């Protein structure tokens, strides 16, 4: 082992022995600790996304740490637009109003003209104020051609109980500017054919989110620790998806009940209160590490979700190689205003959305990661995962022709990831 | 749901048995794999992916996504 690696190991060990619960990065003085990640996900018949992330940390002379992060991602493919599948070919006007796209009969309507590119940067500063107090300041900017997000955060970690317990507090604020293609659609207005006047309002609108989090890290034994966190956040402003629509189906006709008559733009509440409890447990069995986490989430849109996540890092015979199976189970209830479509005979509700992400569904992730520890904290790994969503394909509220359609087609996604961390 | 109940039971049993750990007994805990956020980069990629596919987010980190994907 080279001298540099020994130095890293000693510095790393000393840091954690003195600091108790490891929670801050692995930066060391006069060097950058660079952690790169790449994710490529491929959804069957829908989107393909590539996301690249670079995180670099450097410990300064005063033991504070500077954290820089850059992200770049591209999504292309077909995104569900909210309309219901139908027994006939459907034609939709593009957001720009300058073109249209067709969707085959008996197919989930999705906008295959969709392409999005995002670039984001964040800057963080970890201030080691004392032996028992760490402060963190962070900020980010994220840019898409139709979206701008600016955010800032502050967090505090206080060590007590001989560094066996950490008290956590954090607060964040985010300001977002949405400027959709073709301007902001009028809520519940009908989608118009290409060439006609499109029902649009202002060019851009804003949404904000702020939140706080309180938590506790606790060492349980020489080989196990846990975390417990409560988070509260409020979002306000334009929370609607400007590209999502709903089908209005005929529930009056006796000859073709369930036929699509019109498409209208969705409308969501302008406020959202979000709460969650998150707990994580980590333990070491021999050379192997078990990582369990559970989150319960609830908000005033009536979405409730449970997420359980299990990772087992299994060291192979060679101490530098590992396999890490991953299982994630997710269950979600629907938002109170979620509807797969609207009925022509009923008056419009205050809010409605057919976004499948607001529907009730279960999701499962199953995957495995293979990696090699190159030196202390330097690591190279690749992973493959399968993610699926299953909802109610044939809800009782479907009428007539809709009963022949799959109103929540399963989502099947292959996820490939790559990670490389090194000193530079 | 059985998985969730099992998790809660395991955590509860562990929390009932907190041992005082001295600095020189933290060799295992000092390992990078024992950090609660052992891989921030992969966790960030995961969080962004799930934020764009599901109706809820947050927990480990801030629930805002910094993007227009949800």
Short mmCIF file of C-alpha atoms in Angstrom, two decimals:
data_model
loop_
_atom_site.label_atom_id
_atom_site.label_comp_id
_atom_site.label_asym_id
_atom_site.label_seq_id
_atom_site.Cartn_x
_atom_site.Cartn_y
_atom_site.Cartn_z
CA UNK A 1 0.00 0.00 0.00
CA UNK A 2 1.42 3.35 -0.95
CA UNK A 3 2.19 6.07 1.58
CA UNK A 4 -0.60 8.29 0.30
CA UNK A 5 -3.17 5.61 0.94
CA UNK A 6 -1.92 5.04 4.48
CA UNK A 7 -2.15 8.78 5.08
CA UNK A 8 -5.73 8.76 3.83
CA UNK A 9 -6.66 5.87 6.05
CA UNK A 10 -5.15 7.41 9.16
CA UNK A 11 -6.73 10.79 8.50
CA UNK A 12 -10.07 9.17 7.78
CA UNK A 13 -9.98 6.99 10.89
CA UNK A 14 -8.89 9.82 13.17
CA UNK A 15 -11.62 12.06 11.81
CA UNK A 16 -14.32 9.55 12.61
CA UNK A 17 -12.91 8.41 15.92
CA UNK A 18 -12.95 11.98 17.12
CA UNK A 19 -16.12 12.96 15.37
CA UNK A 20 -18.29 10.05 16.34
CA UNK A 21 -21.02 9.43 13.81
CA UNK A 22 -19.81 9.75 10.27
CA UNK A 23 -22.00 12.14 8.43
CA UNK A 24 -19.82 14.50 6.50
CA UNK A 25 -17.88 13.57 3.40
CA UNK A 26 -14.48 12.09 2.97
CA UNK A 27 -12.58 15.13 1.80
CA UNK A 28 -8.99 15.50 2.91
CA UNK A 29 -6.65 18.48 2.99
CA UNK A 30 -4.96 19.63 -0.21
CA UNK A 31 -6.81 17.12 -2.37
CA UNK A 32 -10.19 16.90 -4.00
CA UNK A 33 -12.34 13.91 -3.27
CA UNK A 34 -14.26 13.41 -6.51
CA UNK A 35 -17.34 11.22 -6.71
CA UNK A 36 -18.86 10.71 -10.16
CA UNK A 37 -22.10 8.95 -10.98
CA UNK A 38 -23.97 8.10 -14.14
CA UNK A 39 -27.53 6.81 -14.42
CA UNK A 40 -29.16 5.59 -17.59
CA UNK A 41 -32.79 4.49 -17.33
CA UNK A 42 -34.89 3.02 -20.08
CA UNK A 43 -38.66 2.83 -19.68
CA UNK A 44 -40.49 0.36 -21.87
CA UNK A 45 -42.46 2.34 -24.52
CA UNK A 46 -41.84 5.62 -22.67
CA UNK A 47 -38.84 7.74 -21.68
CA UNK A 48 -35.12 7.21 -21.74
CA UNK A 49 -33.00 9.30 -19.43
CA UNK A 50 -29.31 9.85 -18.90
CA UNK A 51 -28.13 11.67 -15.82
CA UNK A 52 -24.55 12.54 -14.96
CA UNK A 53 -23.49 13.86 -11.56
CA UNK A 54 -20.12 15.05 -10.33
CA UNK A 55 -19.50 15.81 -6.68
CA UNK A 56 -16.16 17.22 -5.52
CA UNK A 57 -15.13 17.94 -1.94
CA UNK A 58 -12.02 19.54 -0.53
CA UNK A 59 -11.02 20.08 3.06
CA UNK A 60 -9.63 23.52 3.69
CA UNK A 61 -6.77 24.42 6.03
CA UNK A 62 -9.21 25.31 8.82
CA UNK A 63 -10.83 21.83 8.54
CA UNK A 64 -13.92 23.27 6.85
CA UNK A 65 -15.01 21.52 3.69
CA UNK A 66 -15.99 22.94 0.34
CA UNK A 67 -18.48 20.89 -1.70
CA UNK A 68 -19.14 21.48 -5.39
CA UNK A 69 -21.64 19.54 -7.45
CA UNK A 70 -22.65 19.57 -11.10
CA UNK A 71 -25.48 17.63 -12.74
CA UNK A 72 -26.47 17.18 -16.33
CA UNK A 73 -29.40 15.14 -17.56
CA UNK A 74 -31.32 14.52 -20.75
CA UNK A 75 -34.73 12.88 -21.07
CA UNK A 76 -36.22 11.85 -24.38
CA UNK A 77 -39.08 9.64 -25.43
CA UNK A 78 -42.78 9.48 -24.77
CA UNK A 79 -44.25 11.03 -21.64
CA UNK A 80 -47.88 10.22 -20.72
CA UNK A 81 -49.93 13.37 -21.28
CA UNK A 82 -52.80 12.45 -18.96
CA UNK A 83 -55.42 11.56 -21.58
CA UNK A 84 -57.10 8.15 -21.45
CA UNK A 85 -56.48 5.40 -23.95
CA UNK A 86 -59.24 5.13 -26.55
CA UNK A 87 -60.49 2.67 -29.16
CA UNK A 88 -59.66 5.14 -31.94
CA UNK A 89 -56.55 7.04 -33.03
CA UNK A 90 -56.22 10.26 -31.01
CA UNK A 91 -54.66 13.53 -32.16
CA UNK A 92 -53.14 16.01 -29.70
CA UNK A 93 -51.87 19.53 -30.23
CA UNK A 94 -48.29 20.08 -29.14
CA UNK A 95 -47.66 22.58 -26.35
CA UNK A 96 -46.31 25.11 -28.84
CA UNK A 97 -49.60 25.02 -30.75
CA UNK A 98 -47.61 24.66 -33.96
CA UNK A 99 -47.91 20.94 -34.49
CA UNK A 100 -49.65 17.78 -33.44
CA UNK A 101 -48.96 14.12 -32.73
CA UNK A 102 -51.09 11.01 -33.08
CA UNK A 103 -51.50 8.14 -30.64
CA UNK A 104 -52.64 4.72 -31.82
CA UNK A 105 -55.90 3.21 -30.64
CA UNK A 106 -55.75 1.22 -27.40
CA UNK A 107 -52.48 2.92 -26.42
CA UNK A 108 -51.67 5.12 -23.44
CA UNK A 109 -51.47 8.65 -24.89
CA UNK A 110 -47.93 9.97 -24.58
CA UNK A 111 -46.18 12.94 -26.07
CA UNK A 112 -43.32 11.48 -28.10
CA UNK A 113 -42.09 14.94 -29.11
CA UNK A 114 -40.89 15.45 -25.55
CA UNK A 115 -37.23 16.19 -24.86
CA UNK A 116 -35.79 17.89 -21.83
CA UNK A 117 -32.27 18.87 -20.85
CA UNK A 118 -31.25 20.02 -17.40
CA UNK A 119 -28.03 21.40 -16.02
CA UNK A 120 -27.57 22.13 -12.32
CA UNK A 121 -24.84 23.35 -10.00
CA UNK A 122 -24.66 23.42 -6.25
CA UNK A 123 -22.21 24.86 -3.79
CA UNK A 124 -21.87 23.76 -0.19
CA UNK A 125 -19.70 24.79 2.72
CA UNK A 126 -19.28 22.63 5.83
CA UNK A 127 -18.14 24.77 8.72
CA UNK A 128 -16.59 22.79 11.57
CA UNK A 129 -17.43 25.42 14.15
CA UNK A 130 -16.17 23.35 17.08
CA UNK A 131 -15.41 19.79 18.09
CA UNK A 132 -19.13 19.20 18.63
CA UNK A 133 -20.79 21.54 16.16
CA UNK A 134 -20.95 21.46 12.37
CA UNK A 135 -22.76 24.01 10.25
CA UNK A 136 -23.54 23.59 6.58
CA UNK A 137 -24.52 26.21 4.04
CA UNK A 138 -25.68 25.21 0.58
CA UNK A 139 -27.15 26.68 -2.56
CA UNK A 140 -28.18 25.41 -5.98
CA UNK A 141 -29.24 26.55 -9.39
CA UNK A 142 -30.94 24.27 -11.88
CA UNK A 143 -31.83 25.23 -15.43
CA UNK A 144 -34.07 23.69 -18.07
CA UNK A 145 -35.35 25.41 -21.18
CA UNK A 146 -38.75 25.83 -19.49
CA UNK A 147 -37.77 25.81 -15.81
CA UNK A 148 -35.42 27.60 -13.45
CA UNK A 149 -34.84 26.60 -9.85
CA UNK A 150 -32.84 28.49 -7.22
CA UNK A 151 -32.40 27.19 -3.72
CA UNK A 152 -30.52 27.64 -0.48
CA UNK A 153 -30.21 25.64 2.68
CA UNK A 154 -28.71 25.63 6.14
CA UNK A 155 -28.14 22.69 8.44
CA UNK A 156 -26.69 22.16 11.88
CA UNK A 157 -25.29 19.01 13.47
CA UNK A 158 -24.63 19.02 17.21
CA UNK A 159 -22.69 16.17 18.81
CA UNK A 160 -23.61 15.20 22.35
CA UNK A 161 -23.24 12.17 24.58
CA UNK A 162 -19.50 11.73 23.89
CA UNK A 163 -20.10 11.90 20.14
CA UNK A 164 -22.52 8.98 20.28
CA UNK A 165 -25.55 11.13 19.49
CA UNK A 166 -26.04 13.84 16.91
CA UNK A 167 -28.91 16.31 16.84
CA UNK A 168 -29.85 17.48 13.35
CA UNK A 169 -31.63 20.57 12.16
CA UNK A 170 -31.95 21.81 8.62
CA UNK A 171 -33.99 24.32 6.67
CA UNK A 172 -34.28 24.87 2.93
CA UNK A 173 -35.88 27.29 0.54
CA UNK A 174 -36.48 26.89 -3.16
CA UNK A 175 -37.77 29.36 -5.75
CA UNK A 176 -38.81 28.03 -9.13
CA UNK A 177 -39.79 29.81 -12.31
CA UNK A 178 -41.92 27.88 -14.79
CA UNK A 179 -42.12 29.21 -18.34
CA UNK A 180 -43.82 26.48 -20.37
CA UNK A 181 -43.62 26.11 -24.10
CA UNK A 182 -46.56 28.04 -25.58
CA UNK A 183 -47.19 29.88 -22.27
CA UNK A 184 -49.24 28.72 -19.28
CA UNK A 185 -52.47 26.95 -20.34
CA UNK A 186 -55.79 28.09 -18.92
CA UNK A 187 -57.06 25.66 -16.31
CA UNK A 188 -59.71 23.29 -17.70
CA UNK A 189 -59.69 25.03 -21.09
CA UNK A 190 -60.15 22.75 -24.10
CA UNK A 191 -57.11 21.80 -26.16
CA UNK A 192 -57.54 23.48 -29.56
CA UNK A 193 -56.54 22.12 -32.97
CA UNK A 194 -53.33 23.30 -34.62
CA UNK A 195 -53.80 26.75 -36.13
CA UNK A 196 -56.62 27.78 -33.81
CA UNK A 197 -56.23 30.23 -30.94
CA UNK A 198 -54.71 28.35 -27.99
CA UNK A 199 -56.14 28.99 -24.50
CA UNK A 200 -53.03 30.43 -22.87
CA UNK A 201 -52.28 32.98 -20.17
CA UNK A 202 -49.03 34.45 -18.84
CA UNK A 203 -45.64 33.41 -20.14
CA UNK A 204 -44.23 32.37 -16.79
CA UNK A 205 -45.33 31.66 -13.24
CA UNK A 206 -43.55 30.79 -10.00
CA UNK A 207 -43.64 28.14 -7.34
CA UNK A 208 -41.90 28.15 -3.99
CA UNK A 209 -41.04 25.55 -1.42
CA UNK A 210 -39.56 25.84 2.03
CA UNK A 211 -39.11 23.30 4.75
CA UNK A 212 -37.47 22.27 7.98
CA UNK A 213 -36.16 18.98 9.23
CA UNK A 214 -35.36 17.75 12.74
CA UNK A 215 -33.50 14.57 13.41
CA UNK A 216 -31.29 12.38 15.48
CA UNK A 217 -28.34 10.12 14.70
CA UNK A 218 -27.61 7.56 17.37
CA UNK A 219 -24.83 5.02 17.73
CA UNK A 220 -26.41 1.86 19.06
CA UNK A 221 -23.35 -0.31 19.46
CA UNK A 222 -19.84 -0.77 18.09
CA UNK A 223 -21.36 -2.03 14.85
CA UNK A 224 -24.75 -0.39 14.44
CA UNK A 225 -26.34 3.05 14.30
CA UNK A 226 -29.64 4.61 13.32
CA UNK A 227 -31.19 7.84 12.15
CA UNK A 228 -34.62 9.29 12.77
CA UNK A 229 -35.86 12.42 10.94
CA UNK A 230 -39.05 14.39 10.71
CA UNK A 231 -39.49 16.82 7.83
CA UNK A 232 -42.12 19.43 7.10
CA UNK A 233 -42.36 21.44 3.89
CA UNK A 234 -44.80 23.82 2.25
CA UNK A 235 -45.06 24.34 -1.48
CA UNK A 236 -47.04 27.19 -3.00
CA UNK A 237 -47.69 28.85 -6.32
CA UNK A 238 -48.17 27.17 -9.67
CA UNK A 239 -48.04 23.45 -8.79
CA UNK A 240 -49.91 22.35 -11.91
CA UNK A 241 -48.14 20.48 -14.70
CA UNK A 242 -48.65 22.74 -17.75
CA UNK A 243 -48.27 19.81 -20.17
CA UNK A 244 -50.85 17.49 -18.61
CA UNK A 245 -54.43 17.15 -19.83
CA UNK A 246 -57.54 15.09 -19.00
CA UNK A 247 -59.96 13.36 -21.31
CA UNK A 248 -63.63 14.24 -21.04
CA UNK A 249 -65.59 11.09 -21.79
CA UNK A 250 -69.19 10.66 -22.79
CA UNK A 251 -71.23 9.21 -19.94
CA UNK A 252 -74.59 10.20 -21.43
CA UNK A 253 -74.68 8.46 -24.81
CA UNK A 254 -76.15 4.99 -24.89
CA UNK A 255 -74.51 4.12 -28.21
CA UNK A 256 -70.90 4.92 -27.36
CA UNK A 257 -70.51 5.47 -23.62
CA UNK A 258 -66.91 6.14 -22.64
CA UNK A 259 -65.98 7.75 -25.97
CA UNK A 260 -63.62 10.72 -25.67
CA UNK A 261 -65.31 14.05 -26.43
CA UNK A 262 -62.67 16.60 -25.50
CA UNK A 263 -59.33 17.22 -23.78
CA UNK A 264 -58.87 19.88 -21.09
CA UNK A 265 -55.79 21.15 -19.27
CA UNK A 266 -55.39 19.96 -15.69
CA UNK A 267 -55.52 22.15 -12.60
CA UNK A 268 -53.96 21.45 -9.18
CA UNK A 269 -54.19 23.33 -5.85
CA UNK A 270 -51.75 26.18 -5.31
CA UNK A 271 -50.73 24.97 -1.86
CA UNK A 272 -49.25 21.72 -0.62
CA UNK A 273 -48.18 20.79 2.91
CA UNK A 274 -45.79 17.87 3.06
CA UNK A 275 -44.66 15.83 6.05
CA UNK A 276 -42.52 12.74 6.38
CA UNK A 277 -40.84 10.57 8.95
CA UNK A 278 -37.67 8.84 7.86
CA UNK A 279 -35.72 6.26 9.77
CA UNK A 280 -32.58 4.38 8.80
CA UNK A 281 -30.71 1.57 10.48
CA UNK A 282 -27.26 0.36 9.61
CA UNK A 283 -25.40 -2.58 11.02
CA UNK A 284 -22.34 -4.69 10.32
CA UNK A 285 -22.40 -8.48 10.33
CA UNK A 286 -18.86 -9.73 9.96
CA UNK A 287 -17.61 -8.04 6.80
CA UNK A 288 -21.10 -7.37 5.49
CA UNK A 289 -23.19 -4.24 5.94
CA UNK A 290 -26.97 -4.07 6.14
CA UNK A 291 -28.71 -0.80 5.37
CA UNK A 292 -32.43 -0.53 6.12
CA UNK A 293 -34.54 2.58 5.67
CA UNK A 294 -38.21 3.37 5.93
CA UNK A 295 -40.14 6.54 5.12
CA UNK A 296 -43.75 7.39 5.81
CA UNK A 297 -44.98 10.39 3.83
CA UNK A 298 -48.24 12.31 3.96
CA UNK A 299 -49.49 15.58 2.48
CA UNK A 300 -52.68 17.60 2.28
CA UNK A 301 -53.31 16.41 -1.26
CA UNK A 302 -54.16 13.16 0.56
CA UNK A 303 -51.18 11.27 -0.82
CA UNK A 304 -49.85 8.76 1.70
CA UNK A 305 -46.83 6.68 0.89
CA UNK A 306 -44.66 4.05 2.52
CA UNK A 307 -41.16 3.34 1.28
CA UNK A 308 -39.00 0.51 2.58
CA UNK A 309 -35.47 0.18 1.29
CA UNK A 310 -32.98 -2.61 1.95
CA UNK A 311 -29.37 -2.82 0.77
CA UNK A 312 -26.94 -5.52 1.81
CA UNK A 313 -23.29 -4.91 1.00
CA UNK A 314 -21.86 -8.38 0.78
CA UNK A 315 -18.06 -8.57 0.79
CA UNK A 316 -16.75 -11.28 -1.50
CA UNK A 317 -13.79 -13.49 -0.67
CA UNK A 318 -11.50 -10.79 -1.93
CA UNK A 319 -11.91 -8.01 0.66
CA UNK A 320 -11.92 -5.34 -2.02
CA UNK A 321 -14.84 -6.74 -4.02
CA UNK A 322 -18.46 -6.49 -3.03
CA UNK A 323 -21.96 -7.31 -4.24
CA UNK A 324 -24.87 -5.21 -3.08
CA UNK A 325 -28.41 -6.49 -3.64
CA UNK A 326 -31.09 -3.82 -3.37
CA UNK A 327 -34.82 -4.09 -2.72
CA UNK A 328 -37.17 -1.14 -2.53
CA UNK A 329 -40.91 -1.38 -1.92
CA UNK A 330 -43.12 1.67 -2.42
CA UNK A 331 -46.87 2.09 -1.93
CA UNK A 332 -48.81 5.26 -2.65
CA UNK A 333 -52.43 6.38 -2.31
CA UNK A 334 -53.89 8.76 -4.88
CA UNK A 335 -54.21 12.52 -4.59
CA UNK A 336 -57.77 13.50 -3.70
CA UNK A 337 -58.21 15.29 -7.05
CA UNK A 338 -56.74 12.51 -9.19
CA UNK A 339 -59.17 11.25 -11.84
CA UNK A 340 -58.28 9.09 -14.82
CA UNK A 341 -60.80 11.16 -16.83
CA UNK A 342 -63.74 13.54 -16.44
CA UNK A 343 -67.37 12.73 -17.21
CA UNK A 344 -69.24 14.95 -19.62
CA UNK A 345 -72.40 15.13 -17.52
CA UNK A 346 -70.68 16.23 -14.33
CA UNK A 347 -69.71 19.81 -13.45
CA UNK A 348 -65.98 20.51 -13.23
CA UNK A 349 -64.41 20.08 -9.84
CA UNK A 350 -62.13 22.76 -8.40
CA UNK A 351 -59.08 20.63 -9.19
CA UNK A 352 -58.39 17.60 -11.32
CA UNK A 353 -55.36 15.81 -12.70
CA UNK A 354 -54.89 12.53 -14.52
CA UNK A 355 -51.13 12.48 -13.94
CA UNK A 356 -50.36 8.82 -13.23
CA UNK A 357 -47.80 9.89 -10.63
CA UNK A 358 -50.71 11.14 -8.51
CA UNK A 359 -52.64 7.86 -8.83
CA UNK A 360 -52.56 5.01 -6.33
CA UNK A 361 -49.90 2.46 -7.23
CA UNK A 362 -47.27 0.12 -5.90
CA UNK A 363 -43.69 0.22 -7.11
CA UNK A 364 -40.83 -2.20 -6.69
CA UNK A 365 -37.12 -1.88 -7.33
CA UNK A 366 -34.89 -4.91 -7.47
CA UNK A 367 -31.22 -4.60 -8.31
CA UNK A 368 -27.65 -5.52 -7.70
CA UNK A 369 -24.42 -3.56 -7.59
CA UNK A 370 -20.92 -4.92 -8.09
CA UNK A 371 -17.97 -2.89 -6.96
CA UNK A 372 -14.32 -2.80 -6.11
CA UNK A 373 -12.69 -0.81 -3.34
CA UNK A 374 -9.61 0.66 -4.99
CA UNK A 375 -8.09 2.18 -1.86
CA UNK A 376 -9.42 3.88 1.20
CA UNK A 377 -12.84 5.35 0.24
CA UNK A 378 -11.89 5.15 -3.46
CA UNK A 379 -14.40 2.94 -5.17
CA UNK A 380 -15.58 1.83 -8.56
CA UNK A 381 -18.97 0.15 -9.03
CA UNK A 382 -21.67 -0.64 -11.55
CA UNK A 383 -25.29 -1.51 -10.91
CA UNK A 384 -28.34 -2.78 -12.70
CA UNK A 385 -31.87 -2.41 -11.38
CA UNK A 386 -35.40 -3.11 -12.48
CA UNK A 387 -38.15 -0.71 -11.43
CA UNK A 388 -41.83 -1.34 -11.98
CA UNK A 389 -45.09 0.47 -11.14
CA UNK A 390 -48.46 -1.25 -10.91
CA UNK A 391 -51.74 0.57 -10.49
CA UNK A 392 -55.43 -0.08 -11.05
CA UNK A 393 -55.69 -0.85 -14.77
CA UNK A 394 -59.45 -1.30 -14.74
CA UNK A 395 -60.96 0.97 -12.09
CA UNK A 396 -64.65 0.61 -11.27
CA UNK A 397 -65.21 4.21 -12.30
CA UNK A 398 -64.37 3.37 -15.94
CA UNK A 399 -67.42 3.62 -18.14
CA UNK A 400 -68.39 1.97 -21.43
CA UNK A 401 -65.49 1.81 -23.87
CA UNK A 402 -63.04 2.71 -21.12
CA UNK A 403 -63.61 -0.70 -19.56
CA UNK A 404 -61.79 -2.22 -22.52
CA UNK A 405 -58.74 -0.01 -21.95
CA UNK A 406 -55.79 -0.33 -19.60
CA UNK A 407 -56.06 2.91 -17.64
CA UNK A 408 -52.84 2.33 -15.68
CA UNK A 409 -50.41 0.33 -17.82
CA UNK A 410 -47.54 -1.15 -15.85
CA UNK A 411 -44.32 0.82 -16.04
CA UNK A 412 -41.19 -1.27 -16.58
CA UNK A 413 -37.83 0.43 -16.27
CA UNK A 414 -34.28 -0.80 -16.59
CA UNK A 415 -31.80 1.32 -14.63
CA UNK A 416 -28.04 1.18 -15.16
CA UNK A 417 -25.70 3.06 -12.86
CA UNK A 418 -21.97 3.64 -12.68
CA UNK A 419 -20.01 5.21 -9.85
CA UNK A 420 -16.35 6.10 -9.47
CA UNK A 421 -14.82 7.91 -6.51
CA UNK A 422 -11.19 8.96 -6.28
CA UNK A 423 -8.75 11.52 -4.87
CA UNK A 424 -7.37 14.16 -7.20
CA UNK B 1 -46.31 -4.66 4.60
CA UNK B 2 -44.73 -7.55 6.47
CA UNK B 3 -41.36 -6.13 5.50
CA UNK B 4 -42.27 -2.83 7.09
CA UNK B 5 -43.42 -4.45 10.33
CA UNK B 6 -40.20 -6.47 10.44
CA UNK B 7 -38.18 -3.31 9.98
CA UNK B 8 -40.00 -1.49 12.77
CA UNK B 9 -39.50 -4.45 15.10
CA UNK B 10 -35.78 -4.65 14.31
CA UNK B 11 -35.33 -0.93 14.88
CA UNK B 12 -37.32 -0.97 18.08
CA UNK B 13 -35.28 -3.84 19.49
CA UNK B 14 -32.06 -2.08 18.54
CA UNK B 15 -33.11 1.24 20.02
CA UNK B 16 -33.92 -0.47 23.30
CA UNK B 17 -30.36 -1.68 23.52
CA UNK B 18 -28.21 1.45 23.14
CA UNK B 19 -24.67 0.84 24.29
CA UNK B 20 -22.20 3.53 25.20
CA UNK B 21 -19.37 3.31 22.68
CA UNK B 22 -15.96 4.75 23.50
CA UNK B 23 -13.89 6.53 20.83
CA UNK B 24 -11.44 3.62 20.57
CA UNK B 25 -14.35 1.24 19.94
CA UNK B 26 -15.47 3.00 16.76
CA UNK B 27 -13.24 1.23 14.27
CA UNK B 28 -16.16 -0.37 12.43
CA UNK B 29 -18.30 2.75 12.64
CA UNK B 30 -15.48 4.79 11.09
CA UNK B 31 -15.64 2.75 7.90
CA UNK B 32 -17.09 4.64 4.96
CA UNK B 33 -19.64 1.90 4.34
CA UNK B 34 -21.10 2.57 7.79
CA UNK B 35 -21.88 6.21 7.05
CA UNK B 36 -25.59 6.91 6.97
CA UNK B 37 -25.23 8.57 3.58
CA UNK B 38 -22.40 6.37 2.35
CA UNK B 39 -22.81 7.23 -1.30
CA UNK B 40 -24.16 10.72 -1.80
CA UNK B 41 -23.78 10.61 -5.57
CA UNK B 42 -25.81 7.45 -6.12
CA UNK B 43 -28.33 8.55 -3.50
CA UNK B 44 -28.77 11.87 -5.33
CA UNK B 45 -29.29 10.12 -8.66
CA UNK B 46 -31.81 7.76 -7.07
CA UNK B 47 -33.66 10.61 -5.35
CA UNK B 48 -33.99 12.53 -8.61
CA UNK B 49 -35.21 9.45 -10.46
CA UNK B 50 -37.91 8.64 -7.89
CA UNK B 51 -38.89 12.31 -7.59
CA UNK B 52 -39.73 12.32 -11.29
CA UNK B 53 -41.70 9.02 -11.18
CA UNK B 54 -43.67 9.15 -7.94
CA UNK B 55 -46.04 11.45 -6.08
CA UNK B 56 -43.98 11.75 -2.92
CA UNK B 57 -40.38 12.63 -2.18
CA UNK B 58 -37.97 13.63 0.56
CA UNK B 59 -37.12 11.86 3.79
CA UNK B 60 -33.39 11.38 3.51
CA UNK B 61 -33.01 14.87 2.05
CA UNK B 62 -35.03 17.95 1.09
CA UNK B 63 -38.31 17.13 -0.66
CA UNK B 64 -37.84 19.77 -3.35
CA UNK B 65 -36.35 18.42 -6.52
CA UNK B 66 -34.88 21.49 -8.14
CA UNK B 67 -36.40 20.49 -11.42
CA UNK B 68 -39.63 20.71 -13.35
CA UNK B 69 -40.00 16.96 -13.69
CA UNK B 70 -42.79 16.72 -11.14
#
